[in-house]
Amino acid sequence: SAVLPATTREAPAALGVDDRQRVTNTLVTPWNTIGYLSVTYPNGQSFRCTATLVSPYVVLTAGHCVHNKNRGGYARDVRFYPAQYQNA
């Protein structure tokens, strides 16, 4: 196999049939329970992560979304935005 230059990108590949369908209404269950977190760390850097609402007051996400040793430890501000929709 040939080695591609660093600037060349390959098209994404799918195994089997790609039968995914775009979610057009994120305001209905279960799609309205999925959203993103806006996270700000003690050093001031902000990032986004995916999260899922599991009860009216509990959001489930990955641990690295709320704690990062290199950015000062636990996030100082976390906000959840459910049912987001992106056109592209």
mmCIF file of C-alpha atoms in Angstrom:
data_model
loop_
_atom_site.group_PDB
_atom_site.id
_atom_site.type_symbol
_atom_site.label_atom_id
_atom_site.label_comp_id
_atom_site.label_asym_id
_atom_site.label_seq_id
_atom_site.Cartn_x
_atom_site.Cartn_y
_atom_site.Cartn_z
ATOM 1 C CA SER A 1 0.000 0.000 0.000
ATOM 2 C CA ALA A 2 1.181 3.507 -0.826
ATOM 3 C CA VAL A 3 1.963 6.091 1.828
ATOM 4 C CA LEU A 4 -0.195 9.178 1.372
ATOM 5 C CA PRO A 5 1.186 12.670 1.935
ATOM 6 C CA ALA A 6 0.033 14.274 5.198
ATOM 7 C CA THR A 7 -2.196 16.711 3.290
ATOM 8 C CA THR A 8 -4.186 13.969 1.501
ATOM 9 C CA ARG A 9 -7.403 12.880 3.182
ATOM 10 C CA GLU A 10 -9.313 9.729 2.453
ATOM 11 C CA ALA A 11 -13.099 9.685 2.208
ATOM 12 C CA PRO A 12 -14.797 8.147 5.261
ATOM 13 C CA ALA A 13 -15.574 4.482 4.797
ATOM 14 C CA ALA A 14 -18.627 2.575 5.994
ATOM 15 C CA LEU A 15 -18.800 -1.164 6.509
ATOM 16 C CA GLY A 16 -21.990 -2.675 5.194
ATOM 17 C CA VAL A 17 -25.065 -0.649 4.317
ATOM 18 C CA ASP A 18 -25.274 2.846 5.798
ATOM 19 C CA ASP A 19 -28.978 3.063 6.583
ATOM 20 C CA ARG A 20 -28.805 5.893 9.107
ATOM 21 C CA GLN A 21 -31.565 8.492 8.909
ATOM 22 C CA ARG A 22 -31.294 12.151 9.881
ATOM 23 C CA VAL A 23 -33.250 13.090 13.013
ATOM 24 C CA THR A 24 -35.416 15.997 11.918
ATOM 25 C CA ASN A 25 -37.333 16.640 15.148
ATOM 26 C CA THR A 26 -35.059 16.767 18.186
ATOM 27 C CA LEU A 27 -37.915 18.021 20.380
ATOM 28 C CA VAL A 28 -39.493 14.555 20.810
ATOM 29 C CA THR A 29 -38.434 11.632 22.990
ATOM 30 C CA PRO A 30 -35.825 10.172 22.999
ATOM 31 C CA TRP A 31 -33.965 12.826 20.980
ATOM 32 C CA ASN A 32 -34.871 15.660 23.367
ATOM 33 C CA THR A 33 -32.812 13.982 26.113
ATOM 34 C CA ILE A 34 -29.582 14.201 24.100
ATOM 35 C CA GLY A 35 -27.626 17.436 24.005
ATOM 36 C CA TYR A 36 -24.305 19.016 24.682
ATOM 37 C CA LEU A 37 -22.462 20.373 27.683
ATOM 38 C CA SER A 38 -20.683 23.674 27.607
ATOM 39 C CA VAL A 39 -17.812 23.200 30.044
ATOM 40 C CA THR A 40 -15.422 25.836 31.430
ATOM 41 C CA TYR A 41 -12.346 24.748 33.376
ATOM 42 C CA PRO A 42 -10.526 26.689 36.123
ATOM 43 C CA ASN A 43 -7.893 27.883 33.615
ATOM 44 C CA GLY A 44 -10.643 29.604 31.589
ATOM 45 C CA GLN A 45 -10.692 27.232 28.610
ATOM 46 C CA SER A 46 -14.122 26.150 27.387
ATOM 47 C CA PHE A 47 -15.125 22.997 25.531
ATOM 48 C CA ARG A 48 -18.235 21.084 24.466
ATOM 49 C CA CYS A 49 -19.148 17.455 25.120
ATOM 50 C CA THR A 50 -22.149 15.250 24.397
ATOM 51 C CA ALA A 51 -24.448 14.368 27.297
ATOM 52 C CA THR A 52 -27.761 12.600 27.973
ATOM 53 C CA LEU A 53 -30.474 13.650 30.391
ATOM 54 C CA VAL A 54 -31.324 10.642 32.591
ATOM 55 C CA SER A 55 -33.684 12.388 35.038
ATOM 56 C CA PRO A 56 -34.955 15.950 35.509
ATOM 57 C CA TYR A 57 -31.800 16.873 37.472
ATOM 58 C CA VAL A 58 -29.154 14.379 36.301
ATOM 59 C CA VAL A 59 -27.051 14.487 33.128
ATOM 60 C CA LEU A 60 -24.793 11.586 32.105
ATOM 61 C CA THR A 61 -21.517 12.317 30.311
ATOM 62 C CA ALA A 62 -17.934 11.061 30.121
ATOM 63 C CA GLY A 63 -15.611 11.787 33.033
ATOM 64 C CA HIS A 64 -13.070 13.595 30.860
ATOM 65 C CA CYS A 65 -15.799 16.139 30.030
ATOM 66 C CA VAL A 66 -15.913 17.447 33.599
ATOM 67 C CA HIS A 67 -12.367 16.848 34.861
ATOM 68 C CA ASN A 68 -9.020 17.597 33.270
ATOM 69 C CA LYS A 69 -5.852 17.742 35.357
ATOM 70 C CA ASN A 70 -4.041 19.944 32.802
ATOM 71 C CA ARG A 71 -6.846 22.535 32.820
ATOM 72 C CA GLY A 72 -7.091 22.884 36.591
ATOM 73 C CA GLY A 73 -9.123 19.861 37.678
ATOM 74 C CA TYR A 74 -12.917 19.841 37.875
ATOM 75 C CA ALA A 75 -14.894 22.131 35.595
ATOM 76 C CA ARG A 76 -15.994 25.346 37.297
ATOM 77 C CA ASP A 77 -19.060 25.886 35.060
ATOM 78 C CA VAL A 78 -21.128 23.233 33.248
ATOM 79 C CA ARG A 79 -24.294 23.944 31.271
ATOM 80 C CA PHE A 80 -26.495 21.406 29.488
ATOM 81 C CA TYR A 81 -28.291 22.278 26.236
ATOM 82 C CA PRO A 82 -30.786 19.545 25.289
ATOM 83 C CA ALA A 83 -32.409 18.783 21.927
ATOM 84 C CA GLN A 84 -29.917 20.601 19.718
ATOM 85 C CA TYR A 85 -30.354 20.424 15.952
ATOM 86 C CA GLN A 86 -27.699 21.036 13.337
ATOM 87 C CA ASN A 87 -28.566 21.593 9.672
ATOM 88 C CA ALA A 88 -25.272 20.370 8.258
#
